[in-house]
mmCIF file of C-alpha atoms (C1' of nucleotides) in Angstrom:
data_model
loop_
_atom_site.group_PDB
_atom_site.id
_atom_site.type_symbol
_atom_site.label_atom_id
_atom_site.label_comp_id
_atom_site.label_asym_id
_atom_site.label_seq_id
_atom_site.Cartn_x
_atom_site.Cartn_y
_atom_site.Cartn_z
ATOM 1 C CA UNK P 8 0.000 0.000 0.000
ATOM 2 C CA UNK P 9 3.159 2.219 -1.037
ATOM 3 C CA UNK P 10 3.509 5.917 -1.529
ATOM 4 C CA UNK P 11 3.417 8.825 0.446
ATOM 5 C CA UNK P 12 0.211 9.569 1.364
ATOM 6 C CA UNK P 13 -1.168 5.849 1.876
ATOM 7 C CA UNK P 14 1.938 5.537 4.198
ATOM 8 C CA UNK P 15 1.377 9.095 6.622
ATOM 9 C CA UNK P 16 -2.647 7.844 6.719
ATOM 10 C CA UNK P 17 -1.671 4.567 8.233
ATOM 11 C CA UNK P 18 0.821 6.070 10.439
ATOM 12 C CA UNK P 19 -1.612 8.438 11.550
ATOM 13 C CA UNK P 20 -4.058 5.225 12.233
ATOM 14 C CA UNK P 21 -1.449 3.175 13.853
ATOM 15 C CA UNK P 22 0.240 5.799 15.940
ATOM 16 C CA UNK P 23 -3.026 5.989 18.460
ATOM 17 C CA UNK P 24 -3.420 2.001 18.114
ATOM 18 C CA UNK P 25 0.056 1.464 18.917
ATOM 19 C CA UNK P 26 1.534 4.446 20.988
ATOM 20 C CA UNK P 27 1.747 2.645 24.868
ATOM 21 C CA UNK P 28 1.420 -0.976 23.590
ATOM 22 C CA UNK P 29 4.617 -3.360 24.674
ATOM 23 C CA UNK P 30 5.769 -6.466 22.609
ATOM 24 C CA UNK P 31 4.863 -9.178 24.483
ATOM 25 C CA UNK P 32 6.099 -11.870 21.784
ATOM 26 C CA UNK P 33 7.718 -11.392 18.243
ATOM 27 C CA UNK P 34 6.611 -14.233 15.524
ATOM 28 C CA UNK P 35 9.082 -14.119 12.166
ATOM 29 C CA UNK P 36 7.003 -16.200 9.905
ATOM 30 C CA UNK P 37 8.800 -15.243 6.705
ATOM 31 C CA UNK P 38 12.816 -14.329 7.489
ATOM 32 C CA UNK P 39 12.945 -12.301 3.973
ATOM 33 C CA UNK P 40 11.380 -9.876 6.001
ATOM 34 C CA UNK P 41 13.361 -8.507 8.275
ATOM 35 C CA UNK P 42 16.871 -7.363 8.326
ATOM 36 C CA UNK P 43 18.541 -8.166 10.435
ATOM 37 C CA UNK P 44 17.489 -11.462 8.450
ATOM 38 C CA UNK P 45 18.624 -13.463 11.773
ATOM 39 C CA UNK P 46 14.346 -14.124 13.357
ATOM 40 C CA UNK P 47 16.479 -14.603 16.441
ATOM 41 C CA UNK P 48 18.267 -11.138 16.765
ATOM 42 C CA UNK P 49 15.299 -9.237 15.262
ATOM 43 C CA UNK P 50 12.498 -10.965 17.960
ATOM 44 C CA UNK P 51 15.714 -10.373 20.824
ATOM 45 C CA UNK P 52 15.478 -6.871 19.991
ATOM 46 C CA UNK P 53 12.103 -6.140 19.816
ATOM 47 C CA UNK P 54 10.512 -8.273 22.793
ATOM 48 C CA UNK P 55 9.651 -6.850 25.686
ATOM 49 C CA UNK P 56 9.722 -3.015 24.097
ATOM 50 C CA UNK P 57 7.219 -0.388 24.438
ATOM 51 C CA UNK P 58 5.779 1.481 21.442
ATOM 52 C CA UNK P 59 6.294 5.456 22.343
ATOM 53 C CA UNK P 60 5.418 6.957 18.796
ATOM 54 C CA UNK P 61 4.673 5.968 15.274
ATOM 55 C CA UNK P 62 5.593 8.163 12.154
ATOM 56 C CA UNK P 63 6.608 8.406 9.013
ATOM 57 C CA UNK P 64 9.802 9.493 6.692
ATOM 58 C CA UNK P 65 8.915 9.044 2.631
ATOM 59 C CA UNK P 66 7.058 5.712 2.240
ATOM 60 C CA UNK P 67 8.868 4.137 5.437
ATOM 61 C CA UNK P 68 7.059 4.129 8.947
ATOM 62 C CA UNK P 69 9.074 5.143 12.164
ATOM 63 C CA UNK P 70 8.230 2.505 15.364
ATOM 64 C CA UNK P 71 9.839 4.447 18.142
ATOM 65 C CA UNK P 72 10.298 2.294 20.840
ATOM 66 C CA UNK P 73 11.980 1.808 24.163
ATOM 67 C CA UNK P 74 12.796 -1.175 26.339
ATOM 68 C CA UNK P 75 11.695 -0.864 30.434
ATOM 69 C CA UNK P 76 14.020 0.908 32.375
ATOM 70 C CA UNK P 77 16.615 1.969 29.331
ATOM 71 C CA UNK P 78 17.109 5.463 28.949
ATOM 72 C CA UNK P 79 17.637 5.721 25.044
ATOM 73 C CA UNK P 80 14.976 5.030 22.520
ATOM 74 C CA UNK P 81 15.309 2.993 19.575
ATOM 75 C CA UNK P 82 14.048 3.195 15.997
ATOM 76 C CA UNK P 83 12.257 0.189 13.205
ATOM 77 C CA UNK P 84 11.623 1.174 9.901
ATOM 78 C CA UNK P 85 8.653 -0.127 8.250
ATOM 79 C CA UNK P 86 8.591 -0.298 4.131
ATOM 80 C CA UNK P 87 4.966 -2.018 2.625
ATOM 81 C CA UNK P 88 7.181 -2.681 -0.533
ATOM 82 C CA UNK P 89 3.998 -2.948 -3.162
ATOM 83 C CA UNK P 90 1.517 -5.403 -1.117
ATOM 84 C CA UNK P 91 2.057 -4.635 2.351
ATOM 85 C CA UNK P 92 -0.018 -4.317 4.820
ATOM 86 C CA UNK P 93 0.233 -2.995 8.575
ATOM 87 C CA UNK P 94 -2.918 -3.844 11.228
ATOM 88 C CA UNK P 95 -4.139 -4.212 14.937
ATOM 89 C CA UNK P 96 -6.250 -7.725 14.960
ATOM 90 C CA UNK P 97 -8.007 -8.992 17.662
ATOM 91 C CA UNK P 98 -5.768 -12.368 19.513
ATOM 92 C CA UNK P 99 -7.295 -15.567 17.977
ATOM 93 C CA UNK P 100 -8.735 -14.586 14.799
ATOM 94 C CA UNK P 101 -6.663 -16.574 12.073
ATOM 95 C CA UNK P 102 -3.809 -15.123 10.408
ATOM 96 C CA UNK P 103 -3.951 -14.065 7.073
ATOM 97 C CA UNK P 104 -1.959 -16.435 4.226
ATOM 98 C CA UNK P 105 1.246 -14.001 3.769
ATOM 99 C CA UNK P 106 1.485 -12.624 7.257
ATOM 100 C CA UNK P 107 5.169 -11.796 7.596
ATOM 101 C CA UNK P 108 5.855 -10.895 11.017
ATOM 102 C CA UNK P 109 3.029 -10.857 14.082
ATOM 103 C CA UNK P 110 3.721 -8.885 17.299
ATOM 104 C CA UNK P 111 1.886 -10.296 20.196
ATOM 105 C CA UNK P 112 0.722 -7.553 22.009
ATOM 106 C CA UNK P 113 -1.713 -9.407 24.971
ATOM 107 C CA UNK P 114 -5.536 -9.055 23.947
ATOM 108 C CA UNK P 115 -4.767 -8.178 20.289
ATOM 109 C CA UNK P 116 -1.271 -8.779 17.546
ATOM 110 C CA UNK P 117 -0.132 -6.398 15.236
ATOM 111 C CA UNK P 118 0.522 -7.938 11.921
ATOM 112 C CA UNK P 119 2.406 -7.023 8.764
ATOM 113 C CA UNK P 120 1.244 -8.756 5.866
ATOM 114 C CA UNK P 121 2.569 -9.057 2.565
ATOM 115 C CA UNK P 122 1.601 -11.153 -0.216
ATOM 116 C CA UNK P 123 4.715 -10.187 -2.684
ATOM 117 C CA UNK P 124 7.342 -10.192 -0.119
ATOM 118 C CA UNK P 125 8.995 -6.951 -1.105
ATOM 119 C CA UNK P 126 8.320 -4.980 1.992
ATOM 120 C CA UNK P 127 10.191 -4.816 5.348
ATOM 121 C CA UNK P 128 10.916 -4.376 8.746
ATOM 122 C CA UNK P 129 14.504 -3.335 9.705
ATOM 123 C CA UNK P 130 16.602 -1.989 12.596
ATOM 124 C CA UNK P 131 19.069 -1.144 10.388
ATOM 125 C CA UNK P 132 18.263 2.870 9.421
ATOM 126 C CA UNK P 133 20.654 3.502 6.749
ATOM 127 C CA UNK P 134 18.148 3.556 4.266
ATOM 128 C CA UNK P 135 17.047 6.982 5.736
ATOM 129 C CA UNK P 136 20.552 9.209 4.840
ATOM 130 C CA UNK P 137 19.746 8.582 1.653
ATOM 131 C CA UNK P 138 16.380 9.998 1.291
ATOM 132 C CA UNK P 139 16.042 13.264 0.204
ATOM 133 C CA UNK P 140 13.819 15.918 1.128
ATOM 134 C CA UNK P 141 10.075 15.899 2.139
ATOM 135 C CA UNK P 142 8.352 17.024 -0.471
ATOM 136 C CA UNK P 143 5.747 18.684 2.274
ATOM 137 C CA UNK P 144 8.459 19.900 4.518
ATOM 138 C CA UNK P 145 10.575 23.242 4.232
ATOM 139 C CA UNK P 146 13.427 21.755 2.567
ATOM 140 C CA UNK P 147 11.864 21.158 -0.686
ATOM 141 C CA UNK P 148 12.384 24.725 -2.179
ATOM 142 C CA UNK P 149 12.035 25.220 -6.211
ATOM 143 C CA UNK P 150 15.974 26.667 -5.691
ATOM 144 C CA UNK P 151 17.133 22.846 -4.508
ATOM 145 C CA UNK P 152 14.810 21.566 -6.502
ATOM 146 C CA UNK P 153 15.541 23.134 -9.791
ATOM 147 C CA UNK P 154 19.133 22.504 -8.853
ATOM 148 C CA UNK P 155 19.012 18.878 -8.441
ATOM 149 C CA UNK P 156 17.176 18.145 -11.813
ATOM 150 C CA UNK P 157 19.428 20.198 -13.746
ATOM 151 C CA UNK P 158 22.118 17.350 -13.373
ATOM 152 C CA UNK P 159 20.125 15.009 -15.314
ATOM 153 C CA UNK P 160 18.759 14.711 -18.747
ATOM 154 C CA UNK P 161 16.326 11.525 -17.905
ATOM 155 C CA UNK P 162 12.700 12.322 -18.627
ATOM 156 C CA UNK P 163 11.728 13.725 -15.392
ATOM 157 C CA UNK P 164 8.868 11.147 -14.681
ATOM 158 C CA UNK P 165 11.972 8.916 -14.126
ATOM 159 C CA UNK P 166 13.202 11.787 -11.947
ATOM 160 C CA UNK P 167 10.285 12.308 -9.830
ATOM 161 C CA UNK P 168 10.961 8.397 -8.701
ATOM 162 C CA UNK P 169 14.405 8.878 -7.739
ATOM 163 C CA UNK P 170 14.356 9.070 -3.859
ATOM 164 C CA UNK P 171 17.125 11.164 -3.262
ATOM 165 C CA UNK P 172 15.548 14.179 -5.279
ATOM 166 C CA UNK P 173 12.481 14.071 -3.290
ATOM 167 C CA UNK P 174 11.179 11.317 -1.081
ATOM 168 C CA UNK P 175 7.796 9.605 -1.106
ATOM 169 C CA UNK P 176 6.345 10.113 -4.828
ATOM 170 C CA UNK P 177 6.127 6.779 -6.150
ATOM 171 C CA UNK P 178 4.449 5.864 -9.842
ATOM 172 C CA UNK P 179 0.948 7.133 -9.553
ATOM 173 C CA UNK P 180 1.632 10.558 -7.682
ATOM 174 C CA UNK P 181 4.398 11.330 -10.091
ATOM 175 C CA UNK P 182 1.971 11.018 -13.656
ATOM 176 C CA UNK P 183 -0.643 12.522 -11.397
ATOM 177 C CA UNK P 184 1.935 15.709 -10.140
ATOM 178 C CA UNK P 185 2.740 16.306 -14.075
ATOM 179 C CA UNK P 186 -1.200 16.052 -15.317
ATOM 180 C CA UNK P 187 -1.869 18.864 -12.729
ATOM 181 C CA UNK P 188 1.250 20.829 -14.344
ATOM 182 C CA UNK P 189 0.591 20.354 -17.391
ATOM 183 C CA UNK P 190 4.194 19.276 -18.218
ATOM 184 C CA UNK P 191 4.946 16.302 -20.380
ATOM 185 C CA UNK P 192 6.789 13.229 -18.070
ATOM 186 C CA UNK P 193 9.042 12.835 -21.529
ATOM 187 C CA UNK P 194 10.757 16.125 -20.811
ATOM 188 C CA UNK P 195 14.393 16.303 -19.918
ATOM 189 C CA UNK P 196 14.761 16.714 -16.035
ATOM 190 C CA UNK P 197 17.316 19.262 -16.768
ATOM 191 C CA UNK P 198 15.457 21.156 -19.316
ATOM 192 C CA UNK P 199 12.584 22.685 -17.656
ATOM 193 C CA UNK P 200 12.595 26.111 -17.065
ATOM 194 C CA UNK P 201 12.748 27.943 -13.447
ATOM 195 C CA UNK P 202 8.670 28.476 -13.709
ATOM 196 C CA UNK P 203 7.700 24.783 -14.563
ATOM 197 C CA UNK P 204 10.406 23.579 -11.542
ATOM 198 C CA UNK P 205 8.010 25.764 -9.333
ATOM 199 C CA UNK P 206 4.863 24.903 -11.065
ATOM 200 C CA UNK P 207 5.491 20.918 -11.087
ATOM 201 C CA UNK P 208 6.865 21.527 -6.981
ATOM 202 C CA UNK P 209 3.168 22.920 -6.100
ATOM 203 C CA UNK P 210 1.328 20.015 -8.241
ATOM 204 C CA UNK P 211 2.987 17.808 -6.092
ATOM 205 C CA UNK P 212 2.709 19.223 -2.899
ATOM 206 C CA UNK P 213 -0.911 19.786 -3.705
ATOM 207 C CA UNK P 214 -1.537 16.619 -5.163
ATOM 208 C CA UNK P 215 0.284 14.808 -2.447
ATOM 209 C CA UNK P 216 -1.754 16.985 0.077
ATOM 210 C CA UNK P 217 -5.316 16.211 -1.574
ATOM 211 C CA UNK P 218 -4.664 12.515 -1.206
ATOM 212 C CA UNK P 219 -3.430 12.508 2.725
ATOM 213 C CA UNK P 220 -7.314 14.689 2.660
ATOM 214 C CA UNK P 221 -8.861 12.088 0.859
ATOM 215 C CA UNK P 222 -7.739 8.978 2.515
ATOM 216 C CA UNK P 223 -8.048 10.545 5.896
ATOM 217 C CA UNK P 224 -11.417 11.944 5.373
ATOM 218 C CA UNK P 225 -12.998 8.543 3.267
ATOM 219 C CA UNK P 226 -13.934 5.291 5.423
ATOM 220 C CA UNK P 227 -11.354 2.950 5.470
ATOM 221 C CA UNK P 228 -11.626 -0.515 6.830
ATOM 222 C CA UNK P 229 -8.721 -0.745 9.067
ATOM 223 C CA UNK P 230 -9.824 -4.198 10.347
ATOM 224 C CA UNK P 231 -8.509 -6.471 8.091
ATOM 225 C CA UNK P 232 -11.376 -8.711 7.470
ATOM 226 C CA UNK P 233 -10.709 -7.578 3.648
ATOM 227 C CA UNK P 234 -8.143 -6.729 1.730
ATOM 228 C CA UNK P 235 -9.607 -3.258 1.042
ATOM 229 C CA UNK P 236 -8.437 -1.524 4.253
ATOM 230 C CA UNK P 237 -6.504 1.027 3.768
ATOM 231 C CA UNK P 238 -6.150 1.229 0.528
ATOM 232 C CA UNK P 239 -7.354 4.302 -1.301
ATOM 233 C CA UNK P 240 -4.662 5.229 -4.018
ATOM 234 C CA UNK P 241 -6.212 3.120 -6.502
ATOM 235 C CA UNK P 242 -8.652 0.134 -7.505
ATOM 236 C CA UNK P 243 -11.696 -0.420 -5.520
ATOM 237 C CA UNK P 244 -11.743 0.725 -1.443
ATOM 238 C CA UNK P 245 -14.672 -0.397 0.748
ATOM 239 C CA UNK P 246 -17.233 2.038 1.302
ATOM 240 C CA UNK P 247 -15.790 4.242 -0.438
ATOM 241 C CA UNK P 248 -18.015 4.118 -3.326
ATOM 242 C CA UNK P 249 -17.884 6.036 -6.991
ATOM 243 C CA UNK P 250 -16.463 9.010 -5.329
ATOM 244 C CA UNK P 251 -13.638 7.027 -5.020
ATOM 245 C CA UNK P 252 -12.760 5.788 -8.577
ATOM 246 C CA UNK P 253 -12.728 9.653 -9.669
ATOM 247 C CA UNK P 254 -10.592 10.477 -7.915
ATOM 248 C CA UNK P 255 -7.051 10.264 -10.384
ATOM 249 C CA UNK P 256 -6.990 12.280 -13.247
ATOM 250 C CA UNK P 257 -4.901 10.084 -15.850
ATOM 251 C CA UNK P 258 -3.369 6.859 -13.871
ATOM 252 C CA UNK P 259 -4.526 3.554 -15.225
ATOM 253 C CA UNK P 260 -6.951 5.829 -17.434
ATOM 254 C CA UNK P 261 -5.412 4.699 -20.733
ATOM 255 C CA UNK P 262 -7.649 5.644 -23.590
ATOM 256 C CA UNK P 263 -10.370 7.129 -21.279
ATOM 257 C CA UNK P 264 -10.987 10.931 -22.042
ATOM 258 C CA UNK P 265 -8.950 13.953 -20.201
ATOM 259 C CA UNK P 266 -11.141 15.525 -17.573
ATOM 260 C CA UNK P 267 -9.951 18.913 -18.595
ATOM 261 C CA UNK P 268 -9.702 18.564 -22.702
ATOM 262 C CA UNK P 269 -11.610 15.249 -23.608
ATOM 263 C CA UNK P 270 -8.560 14.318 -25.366
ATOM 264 C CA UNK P 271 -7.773 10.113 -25.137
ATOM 265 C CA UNK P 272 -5.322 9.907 -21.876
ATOM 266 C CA UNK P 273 -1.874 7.563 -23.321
ATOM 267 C CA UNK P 274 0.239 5.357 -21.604
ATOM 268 C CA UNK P 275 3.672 4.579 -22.266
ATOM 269 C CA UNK P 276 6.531 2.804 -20.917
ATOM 270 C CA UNK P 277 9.686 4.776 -19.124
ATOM 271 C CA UNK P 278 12.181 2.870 -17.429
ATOM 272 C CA UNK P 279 9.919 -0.201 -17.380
ATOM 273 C CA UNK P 280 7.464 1.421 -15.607
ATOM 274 C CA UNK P 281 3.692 2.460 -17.065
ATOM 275 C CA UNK P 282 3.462 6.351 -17.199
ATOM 276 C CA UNK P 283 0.162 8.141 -18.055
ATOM 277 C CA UNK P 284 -0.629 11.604 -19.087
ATOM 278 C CA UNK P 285 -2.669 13.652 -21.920
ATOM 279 C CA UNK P 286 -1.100 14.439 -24.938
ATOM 280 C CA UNK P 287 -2.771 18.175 -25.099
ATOM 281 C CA UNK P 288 -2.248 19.268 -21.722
ATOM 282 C CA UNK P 289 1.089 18.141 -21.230
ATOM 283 C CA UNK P 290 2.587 18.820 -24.538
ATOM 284 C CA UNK P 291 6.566 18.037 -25.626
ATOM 285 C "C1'" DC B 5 -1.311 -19.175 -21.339
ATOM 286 C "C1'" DA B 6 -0.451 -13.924 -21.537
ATOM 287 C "C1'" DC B 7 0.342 -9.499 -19.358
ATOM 288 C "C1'" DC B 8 -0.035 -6.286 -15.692
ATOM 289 C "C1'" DA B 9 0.816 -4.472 -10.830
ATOM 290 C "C1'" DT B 10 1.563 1.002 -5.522
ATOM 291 C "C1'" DG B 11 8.838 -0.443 -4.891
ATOM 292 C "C1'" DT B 12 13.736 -1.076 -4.381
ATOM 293 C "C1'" DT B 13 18.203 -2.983 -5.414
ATOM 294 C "C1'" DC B 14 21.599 -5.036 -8.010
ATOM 295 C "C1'" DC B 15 24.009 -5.749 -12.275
ATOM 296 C "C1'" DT B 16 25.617 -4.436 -16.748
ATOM 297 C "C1'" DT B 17 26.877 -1.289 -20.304
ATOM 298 C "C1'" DG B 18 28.394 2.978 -21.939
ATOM 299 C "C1'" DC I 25 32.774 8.176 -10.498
ATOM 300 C "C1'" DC I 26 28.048 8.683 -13.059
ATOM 301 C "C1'" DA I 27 23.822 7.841 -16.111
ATOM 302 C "C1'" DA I 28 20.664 4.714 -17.904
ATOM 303 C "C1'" DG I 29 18.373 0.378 -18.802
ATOM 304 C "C1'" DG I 30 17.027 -4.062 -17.512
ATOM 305 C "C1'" DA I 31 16.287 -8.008 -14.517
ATOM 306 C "C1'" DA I 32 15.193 -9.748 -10.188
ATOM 307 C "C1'" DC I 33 12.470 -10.300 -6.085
ATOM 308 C "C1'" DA I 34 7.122 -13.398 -5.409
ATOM 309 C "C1'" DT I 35 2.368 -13.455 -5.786
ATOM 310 C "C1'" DG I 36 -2.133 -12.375 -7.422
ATOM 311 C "C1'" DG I 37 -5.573 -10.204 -10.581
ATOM 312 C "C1'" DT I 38 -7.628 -9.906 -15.088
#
DNA sequence: CACCATGTTCCTTG
DNA sequence: CCAAGGAACATGGT
């Protein structure tokens, strides 16, 4: 359940569920999982500490935690890869086919789930000095910005996925950031001009924004009976009805018309990935 | 059977 | 060293 937004809405779910909990028992079901990939070390670490504070940094979650008595605080990351899944289910009900790792936590377990196996849960934080900035925080000026695309001359869809530019936009956000700028993903990174660094900076702050809105504001079944909680960047979310599948403007709407021209939305293929945009309002 | 999929990392080639 | 492209990871949906 990747990408910026769907990650700060679950953090912002499981920070209240969590936030006081302790680990009572730590089940590795798959080792792939978890780095360190030694079940033993990982489960050492992490039984017997107390959830302080859950967060996020780009599509990773934070788990602050803290064992009794020990003055410093210690940090998991959390990365859903494409299929994962974080939730708070009730002790006894029966686990789901591709849960990963299960935290015992006395009258309910906190379970990552993922089907593909791509996701996971580390102690080691390295990953985080090479993010770059928020794209919602300070540091993301159009100066840095324009600066750091100007060394390439791959299309900046490409760019817009490369985490050390800015961190959290994954394949959706980034067609849907360029639709609302009206700039063409096949443009050189280093080619666009000061005004369309600024321009495509706002689309995807305000893009990025409207989708934290949406998924915090739409029902969301956060109990895992389905595999529909959570999930609101794309496909089908419970309860959430038509409103729901209007939401994108030109992802996965190949051949459907532009909501703003009525010209036939394209896809094509950068960097083996599917990128989607309208050939009128984001011209070469 | 085919092709597609929200992400990251590693390998190769230039 | 860097840029760019492709495969790999593993499973499920259509």
């Amino acid at each position: 359940m990747p990408e910026l937004p769907e990650v700060e809405v679950l953090s912002r779910h499981l920070d209240p569920a969590l936030i006081g909990r302790t680990i009572r028992r730590v089940e590795v079901r798959r080792r792939k999982s978890v780095r360190p990939d030694s079940a033993t070390r990982f489960a050492a670490v992490l039984k017997g500490a107390r959830i302080e504070r859950v967060s996020r940094r780009a599509k990773y979650l934070v788990f602050q935690l803290r064992r009794h008595g020990e003055p410093e605080s210690f940090q998991m990351l959390g990365h859903l890869g494409m299929t994962g899944r974080m939730y708070v289910q009730p002790v006894g009900r029966s686990l789901a086919k591709h849960a990963a790792v299960v935290f015992a936590l006395g009258d309910s377990d906190f379970v990552f789930e993922d089907p593909r196996y791509f996701g996971r849960l580390s102690l080691e934080l390295a990953a985080l000095d090479e993010l770059g900035p928020e794209p919602l925080g300070a540091e993301f000026t159009a100066g840095r910005f324009g600066r750091d695309l100007g060394r390439f001359r791959q299309a900046i869809k490409v760019k817009l996925l490369d985490q050390s530019l800015v961190a959290g936009i994954g394949n959706i956000y980034a067609s849907e950031a360029l639709f609302h700028a009206g700039i063409s993903p096949r443009r050189p990174a280093m080619k666009l001009h000061d005004d369309e660094v600024s321009c495509l900076r706002r689309a995807i702050r305000t893009v990025l924004r409207e989708a934290i809105r949406f998924g915090s504001t739409v029902p969301l079944n956060w109990a895992a009976e389905d595999a529909s909680d959570g999930l609101f960047y794309y496909g089908r979310a419970a309860d959430a009805g038509d409103y729901y599948v209007e939401r994108l403007d030109v992802y996965d709407r190949a051949g459907q018309p532009c909501r703003r021209c009525g010209a036939a939305i394209r896809r094509i293929v950068q960097a083996a990935r599917s990128t989607f945009f309208c050939p009128v309002c984001q011209p070469r």
